[in-house]
mmCIF file of C-alpha atoms in Angstrom:
data_model
loop_
_atom_site.group_PDB
_atom_site.id
_atom_site.type_symbol
_atom_site.label_atom_id
_atom_site.label_comp_id
_atom_site.label_asym_id
_atom_site.label_seq_id
_atom_site.Cartn_x
_atom_site.Cartn_y
_atom_site.Cartn_z
ATOM 1 C CA MET A 1 13.286 -23.765 -33.892
ATOM 2 C CA SER A 2 9.508 -24.108 -34.004
ATOM 3 C CA MET A 3 7.313 -21.519 -35.691
ATOM 4 C CA GLU A 4 5.875 -20.716 -32.271
ATOM 5 C CA GLY A 5 9.375 -20.013 -30.944
ATOM 6 C CA GLU A 6 10.119 -17.756 -33.885
ATOM 7 C CA GLN A 7 6.950 -15.799 -33.246
ATOM 8 C CA ASP A 8 7.900 -15.392 -29.596
ATOM 9 C CA LEU A 9 11.248 -13.894 -30.592
ATOM 10 C CA ASN A 10 9.471 -11.438 -32.863
ATOM 11 C CA LYS A 11 7.230 -10.091 -30.117
ATOM 12 C CA VAL A 12 7.897 -6.433 -29.418
ATOM 13 C CA TYR A 13 7.824 -5.071 -25.896
ATOM 14 C CA GLN A 14 6.122 -1.718 -25.558
ATOM 15 C CA SER A 15 5.486 -0.406 -22.080
ATOM 16 C CA CYS A 16 2.312 1.322 -23.264
ATOM 17 C CA SER A 17 0.695 -2.022 -24.164
ATOM 18 C CA TRP A 18 2.470 -4.657 -22.107
ATOM 19 C CA MET A 19 -0.752 -6.305 -20.950
ATOM 20 C CA GLU A 20 -1.526 -7.476 -24.480
ATOM 21 C CA HIS A 21 0.985 -10.272 -23.821
ATOM 22 C CA VAL A 22 -0.883 -11.495 -20.719
ATOM 23 C CA PRO A 23 -3.246 -14.449 -21.433
ATOM 24 C CA ASP A 24 -6.961 -13.714 -21.018
ATOM 25 C CA SER A 25 -7.403 -16.310 -18.279
ATOM 26 C CA THR A 26 -4.757 -14.708 -16.030
ATOM 27 C CA LEU A 27 -6.082 -13.312 -12.749
ATOM 28 C CA LEU A 28 -5.254 -9.631 -12.395
ATOM 29 C CA SER A 29 -4.158 -10.308 -8.807
ATOM 30 C CA SER A 30 -1.498 -12.768 -10.010
ATOM 31 C CA LEU A 31 0.469 -10.086 -11.892
ATOM 32 C CA SER A 32 3.363 -7.861 -10.875
ATOM 33 C CA ILE A 33 2.126 -4.339 -11.605
ATOM 34 C CA PRO A 34 3.944 -0.984 -11.379
ATOM 35 C CA GLY A 35 2.118 2.122 -10.211
ATOM 36 C CA THR A 36 2.365 5.450 -8.465
ATOM 37 C CA HIS A 37 1.550 6.835 -5.033
ATOM 38 C CA GLN A 38 -0.199 10.238 -5.063
ATOM 39 C CA THR A 39 -0.387 9.985 -8.846
ATOM 40 C CA MET A 40 -1.453 13.570 -9.523
ATOM 41 C CA ALA A 41 0.885 15.247 -7.026
ATOM 42 C CA THR A 42 3.196 16.672 -9.685
ATOM 43 C CA THR A 43 3.413 20.162 -8.176
ATOM 44 C CA VAL A 44 4.392 21.798 -4.901
ATOM 45 C CA GLY A 45 1.103 23.713 -5.043
ATOM 46 C CA ARG A 46 0.655 27.445 -4.892
ATOM 47 C CA TRP A 47 2.129 27.555 -1.376
ATOM 48 C CA GLY A 48 5.388 25.991 -2.596
ATOM 49 C CA ILE A 49 5.390 23.161 -0.049
ATOM 50 C CA ILE A 50 7.916 20.562 -1.224
ATOM 51 C CA HIS A 51 6.222 17.789 0.773
ATOM 52 C CA ASN A 52 3.320 18.001 -1.696
ATOM 53 C CA LYS A 53 5.207 16.783 -4.753
ATOM 54 C CA CYS A 54 5.512 13.020 -5.304
ATOM 55 C CA GLN A 55 5.775 12.667 -9.098
ATOM 56 C CA THR A 56 7.478 14.371 -12.039
ATOM 57 C CA ARG A 57 5.557 12.642 -14.835
ATOM 58 C CA LYS A 58 1.969 13.527 -15.793
ATOM 59 C CA LEU A 59 -0.762 10.873 -15.807
ATOM 60 C CA ALA A 60 -0.643 10.358 -19.588
ATOM 61 C CA GLU A 61 3.121 9.897 -19.412
ATOM 62 C CA GLN A 62 2.831 7.451 -16.534
ATOM 63 C CA LEU A 63 0.402 5.362 -18.567
ATOM 64 C CA GLU A 64 2.769 5.336 -21.555
ATOM 65 C CA ASP A 65 5.625 4.309 -19.221
ATOM 66 C CA GLY A 66 3.704 1.165 -18.227
ATOM 67 C CA MET A 67 2.156 2.258 -14.943
ATOM 68 C CA ARG A 68 -1.189 0.570 -14.295
ATOM 69 C CA PHE A 69 -1.989 1.363 -10.648
ATOM 70 C CA PHE A 70 -2.909 4.928 -9.738
ATOM 71 C CA ASP A 71 -3.531 6.544 -6.378
ATOM 72 C CA ILE A 72 -6.210 9.224 -6.809
ATOM 73 C CA ARG A 73 -7.087 11.518 -3.865
ATOM 74 C CA LEU A 74 -10.250 13.578 -4.301
ATOM 75 C CA LYS A 75 -12.182 16.350 -2.620
ATOM 76 C CA TYR A 76 -15.762 17.044 -3.681
ATOM 77 C CA ASP A 77 -16.240 20.684 -4.683
ATOM 78 C CA VAL A 78 -19.910 21.607 -4.380
ATOM 79 C CA LYS A 79 -19.506 24.855 -6.320
ATOM 80 C CA LEU A 80 -17.860 23.121 -9.274
ATOM 81 C CA SER A 81 -19.995 19.982 -8.997
ATOM 82 C CA ASP A 82 -16.731 18.176 -9.663
ATOM 83 C CA PHE A 83 -13.965 16.427 -7.758
ATOM 84 C CA THR A 84 -10.604 18.139 -7.357
ATOM 85 C CA LEU A 85 -7.274 16.392 -6.851
ATOM 86 C CA HIS A 86 -5.678 17.029 -3.485
ATOM 87 C CA HIS A 87 -2.630 16.139 -1.431
ATOM 88 C CA ALA A 88 -3.965 16.651 2.072
ATOM 89 C CA ALA A 89 -5.325 20.223 2.141
ATOM 90 C CA PHE A 90 -3.529 21.295 -1.019
ATOM 91 C CA TYR A 91 -5.127 21.481 -4.465
ATOM 92 C CA MET A 92 -2.983 19.811 -7.132
ATOM 93 C CA GLY A 93 -4.360 21.804 -10.053
ATOM 94 C CA SER A 94 -6.457 19.042 -11.653
ATOM 95 C CA LYS A 95 -10.026 17.783 -11.642
ATOM 96 C CA PHE A 96 -11.271 14.214 -11.739
ATOM 97 C CA SER A 97 -13.005 14.867 -15.053
ATOM 98 C CA GLU A 98 -9.520 15.432 -16.529
ATOM 99 C CA VAL A 99 -8.273 12.145 -15.059
ATOM 100 C CA GLN A 100 -11.188 10.334 -16.674
ATOM 101 C CA ARG A 101 -10.505 11.923 -20.064
ATOM 102 C CA VAL A 102 -6.862 10.842 -19.981
ATOM 103 C CA CYS A 103 -7.816 7.279 -19.018
ATOM 104 C CA GLU A 104 -10.532 7.088 -21.683
ATOM 105 C CA ALA A 105 -8.151 8.287 -24.394
ATOM 106 C CA PHE A 106 -5.428 5.853 -23.331
ATOM 107 C CA LEU A 107 -7.744 2.831 -23.184
ATOM 108 C CA ARG A 108 -9.248 3.742 -26.544
ATOM 109 C CA ASP A 109 -5.761 3.564 -28.057
ATOM 110 C CA HIS A 110 -4.681 0.555 -25.966
ATOM 111 C CA PRO A 111 -7.741 -1.683 -25.433
ATOM 112 C CA SER A 112 -5.625 -4.568 -24.106
ATOM 113 C CA GLU A 113 -4.753 -2.645 -20.949
ATOM 114 C CA VAL A 114 -6.349 -2.468 -17.504
ATOM 115 C CA ILE A 115 -6.136 0.516 -15.163
ATOM 116 C CA LEU A 116 -6.395 0.047 -11.399
ATOM 117 C CA MET A 117 -7.483 3.269 -9.720
ATOM 118 C CA ARG A 118 -7.516 3.581 -5.951
ATOM 119 C CA VAL A 119 -9.862 6.453 -5.010
ATOM 120 C CA ARG A 120 -10.123 7.944 -1.552
ATOM 121 C CA GLN A 121 -11.626 11.084 -0.075
ATOM 122 C CA GLU A 122 -8.875 13.527 0.813
ATOM 123 C CA TYR A 123 -8.876 16.453 3.221
ATOM 124 C CA LYS A 124 -12.390 17.586 4.223
ATOM 125 C CA GLN A 125 -15.025 14.899 4.439
ATOM 126 C CA HIS A 126 -18.205 15.641 2.489
ATOM 127 C CA LEU A 127 -21.447 13.737 2.963
ATOM 128 C CA SER A 128 -22.183 13.815 -0.779
ATOM 129 C CA PHE A 129 -18.794 12.377 -1.778
ATOM 130 C CA ALA A 130 -19.740 8.706 -2.138
ATOM 131 C CA ASN A 131 -23.133 9.278 -3.756
ATOM 132 C CA GLU A 132 -21.801 11.799 -6.277
ATOM 133 C CA LEU A 133 -18.784 9.679 -7.203
ATOM 134 C CA LEU A 134 -20.703 6.425 -7.546
ATOM 135 C CA SER A 135 -23.338 8.204 -9.633
ATOM 136 C CA LEU A 136 -20.570 9.404 -11.936
ATOM 137 C CA VAL A 137 -19.121 5.879 -12.177
ATOM 138 C CA ARG A 138 -22.518 4.391 -13.063
ATOM 139 C CA GLN A 139 -22.873 6.930 -15.882
ATOM 140 C CA LYS A 140 -19.759 5.538 -17.575
ATOM 141 C CA PRO A 141 -20.254 1.770 -17.939
ATOM 142 C CA GLU A 142 -17.956 1.836 -20.965
ATOM 143 C CA LEU A 143 -15.072 3.072 -18.776
ATOM 144 C CA TYR A 144 -15.459 1.323 -15.434
ATOM 145 C CA ALA A 145 -15.449 -2.414 -14.758
ATOM 146 C CA HIS A 146 -18.674 -2.877 -12.815
ATOM 147 C CA GLY A 147 -18.991 -5.893 -10.556
ATOM 148 C CA ALA A 148 -15.356 -6.907 -11.046
ATOM 149 C CA SER A 149 -12.522 -7.299 -8.546
ATOM 150 C CA VAL A 150 -8.736 -7.548 -8.413
ATOM 151 C CA SER A 151 -9.087 -11.330 -8.674
ATOM 152 C CA SER A 152 -11.102 -11.202 -11.912
ATOM 153 C CA PRO A 153 -9.547 -12.694 -15.071
ATOM 154 C CA ILE A 154 -7.935 -10.042 -17.201
ATOM 155 C CA LYS A 155 -10.271 -10.753 -20.142
ATOM 156 C CA ASP A 156 -13.118 -9.278 -18.077
ATOM 157 C CA LEU A 157 -11.184 -6.082 -17.410
ATOM 158 C CA ARG A 158 -9.427 -5.164 -20.651
ATOM 159 C CA GLY A 159 -10.083 -1.624 -21.798
ATOM 160 C CA LYS A 160 -11.551 -0.717 -18.401
ATOM 161 C CA VAL A 161 -10.772 1.090 -15.175
ATOM 162 C CA LEU A 162 -11.114 -1.028 -12.046
ATOM 163 C CA LEU A 163 -11.984 1.587 -9.447
ATOM 164 C CA LEU A 164 -10.801 0.453 -6.017
ATOM 165 C CA GLN A 165 -13.159 2.109 -3.556
ATOM 166 C CA ASN A 166 -11.278 3.427 -0.530
ATOM 167 C CA PHE A 167 -14.156 5.428 0.935
ATOM 168 C CA ASP A 168 -17.302 4.662 2.879
ATOM 169 C CA ALA A 169 -20.232 3.925 0.585
ATOM 170 C CA PRO A 170 -23.505 1.996 0.775
ATOM 171 C CA GLU A 171 -22.320 -0.374 -1.962
ATOM 172 C CA ILE A 172 -19.275 -1.529 -3.883
ATOM 173 C CA VAL A 173 -19.799 -0.630 -7.541
ATOM 174 C CA SER A 174 -16.330 -1.589 -8.718
ATOM 175 C CA GLY A 175 -13.410 -3.086 -6.751
ATOM 176 C CA ASP A 176 -12.977 -2.998 -2.978
ATOM 177 C CA TYR A 177 -9.635 -1.490 -1.932
ATOM 178 C CA ASN A 178 -9.920 -3.010 1.531
ATOM 179 C CA LEU A 179 -9.602 -6.526 0.098
ATOM 180 C CA LEU A 180 -5.993 -5.826 -0.903
ATOM 181 C CA ARG A 181 -3.177 -6.805 1.433
ATOM 182 C CA ILE A 182 -1.369 -3.527 1.885
ATOM 183 C CA GLN A 183 1.998 -2.257 3.133
ATOM 184 C CA ASP A 184 1.806 1.526 3.551
ATOM 185 C CA ASN A 185 4.044 2.406 6.492
ATOM 186 C CA TYR A 186 4.620 5.956 5.318
ATOM 187 C CA GLU A 187 5.577 7.938 8.437
ATOM 188 C CA ILE A 188 9.329 8.551 8.152
ATOM 189 C CA ASN A 189 11.266 11.274 9.952
ATOM 190 C CA TYR A 190 14.734 9.842 10.513
ATOM 191 C CA ASN A 191 17.287 7.834 8.572
ATOM 192 C CA HIS A 192 16.796 4.635 10.586
ATOM 193 C CA GLN A 193 13.103 4.743 9.671
ATOM 194 C CA ILE A 194 14.046 4.693 5.971
ATOM 195 C CA GLN A 195 15.979 1.482 6.676
ATOM 196 C CA ARG A 196 12.901 0.051 8.383
ATOM 197 C CA LYS A 197 10.732 1.106 5.426
ATOM 198 C CA TRP A 198 12.989 -0.766 3.017
ATOM 199 C CA LYS A 199 12.666 -3.875 5.190
ATOM 200 C CA ASP A 200 8.860 -3.492 5.149
ATOM 201 C CA ILE A 201 8.940 -3.334 1.335
ATOM 202 C CA ARG A 202 11.099 -6.459 1.042
ATOM 203 C CA ASP A 203 8.948 -8.349 3.553
ATOM 204 C CA HIS A 204 5.838 -7.541 1.511
ATOM 205 C CA PHE A 205 7.564 -8.857 -1.626
ATOM 206 C CA GLU A 206 7.970 -12.171 0.172
ATOM 207 C CA LEU A 207 4.307 -12.207 1.222
ATOM 208 C CA ALA A 208 3.255 -11.590 -2.385
ATOM 209 C CA LYS A 209 5.506 -14.379 -3.643
ATOM 210 C CA SER A 210 4.019 -16.960 -1.300
ATOM 211 C CA GLY A 211 0.411 -15.705 -1.239
ATOM 212 C CA GLU A 212 -2.528 -17.193 -3.105
ATOM 213 C CA SER A 213 -2.847 -15.926 -6.691
ATOM 214 C CA ASP A 214 -6.375 -14.605 -6.069
ATOM 215 C CA HIS A 215 -5.126 -12.382 -3.219
ATOM 216 C CA ALA A 216 -3.773 -9.002 -4.322
ATOM 217 C CA PHE A 217 -0.786 -7.393 -2.602
ATOM 218 C CA LEU A 218 -0.140 -3.635 -2.706
ATOM 219 C CA ASN A 219 3.267 -2.330 -1.667
ATOM 220 C CA PHE A 220 3.841 1.418 -1.239
ATOM 221 C CA THR A 221 7.519 2.392 -1.492
ATOM 222 C CA SER A 222 6.658 5.987 -0.559
ATOM 223 C CA GLY A 223 7.031 7.862 2.683
ATOM 224 C CA SER A 224 7.028 11.326 4.212
ATOM 225 C CA GLY A 225 7.506 13.123 7.505
ATOM 226 C CA TYR A 226 8.186 16.498 9.041
ATOM 227 C CA PHE A 227 11.948 16.113 8.564
ATOM 228 C CA CYS A 228 11.872 13.942 5.428
ATOM 229 C CA THR A 229 10.331 14.946 2.108
ATOM 230 C CA PRO A 230 8.954 12.371 -0.355
ATOM 231 C CA SER A 231 11.824 13.164 -2.751
ATOM 232 C CA LEU A 232 14.477 12.575 -0.080
ATOM 233 C CA ILE A 233 12.986 9.208 0.868
ATOM 234 C CA ALA A 234 12.551 8.221 -2.793
ATOM 235 C CA TRP A 235 16.216 9.030 -3.473
ATOM 236 C CA THR A 236 17.231 6.220 -1.102
ATOM 237 C CA ILE A 237 14.373 3.788 -1.635
ATOM 238 C CA ASN A 238 14.417 3.937 -5.443
ATOM 239 C CA ARG A 239 18.137 3.108 -5.574
ATOM 240 C CA ARG A 240 17.591 0.112 -3.326
ATOM 241 C CA LEU A 241 14.485 -0.989 -5.199
ATOM 242 C CA ASN A 242 16.229 -0.830 -8.568
ATOM 243 C CA ALA A 243 19.229 -2.748 -7.224
ATOM 244 C CA TRP A 244 16.925 -5.421 -5.737
ATOM 245 C CA LEU A 245 14.990 -5.756 -9.009
ATOM 246 C CA ARG A 246 18.243 -6.089 -10.959
ATOM 247 C CA GLN A 247 19.582 -8.651 -8.503
ATOM 248 C CA HIS A 248 16.415 -10.745 -8.822
ATOM 249 C CA ASP A 249 15.968 -10.173 -12.546
ATOM 250 C CA GLY A 250 15.046 -13.253 -14.569
ATOM 251 C CA THR A 251 12.700 -14.677 -11.956
ATOM 252 C CA HIS A 252 8.959 -14.635 -12.486
ATOM 253 C CA GLU A 253 7.732 -14.702 -8.915
ATOM 254 C CA ARG A 254 4.926 -12.241 -8.302
ATOM 255 C CA ILE A 255 5.795 -9.217 -6.167
ATOM 256 C CA GLY A 256 2.362 -7.574 -6.389
ATOM 257 C CA ILE A 257 1.448 -3.959 -7.082
ATOM 258 C CA ILE A 258 4.325 -1.546 -6.445
ATOM 259 C CA ALA A 259 3.273 2.096 -5.867
ATOM 260 C CA MET A 260 6.264 4.446 -6.192
ATOM 261 C CA ASP A 261 7.225 8.099 -5.815
ATOM 262 C CA PHE A 262 9.539 9.708 -8.399
ATOM 263 C CA TYR A 263 9.870 6.342 -10.116
ATOM 264 C CA TRP A 264 12.727 5.159 -12.327
ATOM 265 C CA LYS A 265 11.653 3.879 -15.758
ATOM 266 C CA GLU A 266 14.061 0.950 -15.529
ATOM 267 C CA SER A 267 12.392 -0.169 -12.309
ATOM 268 C CA VAL A 268 8.997 -0.004 -14.034
ATOM 269 C CA ASP A 269 10.245 -2.286 -16.830
ATOM 270 C CA LEU A 270 11.846 -4.700 -14.380
ATOM 271 C CA VAL A 271 8.544 -5.058 -12.507
ATOM 272 C CA ILE A 272 6.652 -5.655 -15.769
ATOM 273 C CA TRP A 273 9.170 -8.251 -16.978
ATOM 274 C CA ARG A 274 8.548 -10.368 -13.890
ATOM 275 C CA ASN A 275 5.331 -11.408 -15.651
ATOM 276 C CA ARG A 276 6.361 -14.553 -17.492
ATOM 277 C CA THR A 277 4.565 -13.951 -20.798
ATOM 278 C CA VAL A 278 5.706 -10.363 -21.322
ATOM 279 C CA PRO A 279 8.616 -10.255 -23.808
ATOM 280 C CA ARG A 280 11.663 -8.144 -23.151
ATOM 281 C CA PRO A 281 14.037 -6.529 -25.660
ATOM 282 C CA LEU A 282 17.434 -8.218 -25.888
ATOM 283 C CA SER A 283 19.048 -4.829 -25.354
ATOM 284 C CA SER A 284 17.168 -4.135 -22.102
ATOM 285 C CA PRO A 285 19.342 -2.194 -19.639
ATOM 286 C CA ALA A 286 18.956 -4.815 -16.943
ATOM 287 C CA LEU A 287 20.894 -7.248 -19.156
ATOM 288 C CA ALA A 288 23.801 -4.830 -19.655
#
């Protein structure tokens, strides 16, 4: 065996730093990337509405688990001069300044990584939202990847947050969310609609496989409706997703960015391992 082969065998997979194994010239859009929908919705809120909760793991834990796409929903609070995290009208108990601190700390410890952050204005529209947020982004050039996009080479993005702007603004300071090819058919009220949602997810996998490498594909596995909570839908979808990933394990075809509710850690690893250069432990559960 060559020395190079021996070194490959000695590589250690750690979900917290999996991007260190991705060559610098690789386009970010060409990767399979795990992420979360409604990233900060880890509570039912003070009104106890179960439709609010979409995650069980905190942002720092999601980052350590290997998640690299985050769905951040903000409302501008004039009194606080800060942005608060919301799920529709409901406050999720966090502020955007806290999100930034977590991301800064993680990237300081893991400079090989890239964070994709979709940001949209949630609940009440505020005229100052775009100006205040973009001003904040410009004040942190060490954190945000200015002038980059999802099709930039990863060497230009390491140690940075690529903010995907999903709100009206006079300019694009970081990435443009609207350039992604997105499946987000989230309205689900009946069982047959869950079946349709699973088909939509699989169809978007196929689009990502055959699409150009400089085109990014975002696939939301989440859903909600009056009669179906996010947790109920995730219970079915996550089982099917994990089974599909296991069935297609060992292939390196891109499936794009996968944004999940109540994710399974094994599914996260299986998405990451679809990237050809990322090593996997011989004892990985998918091989059992």
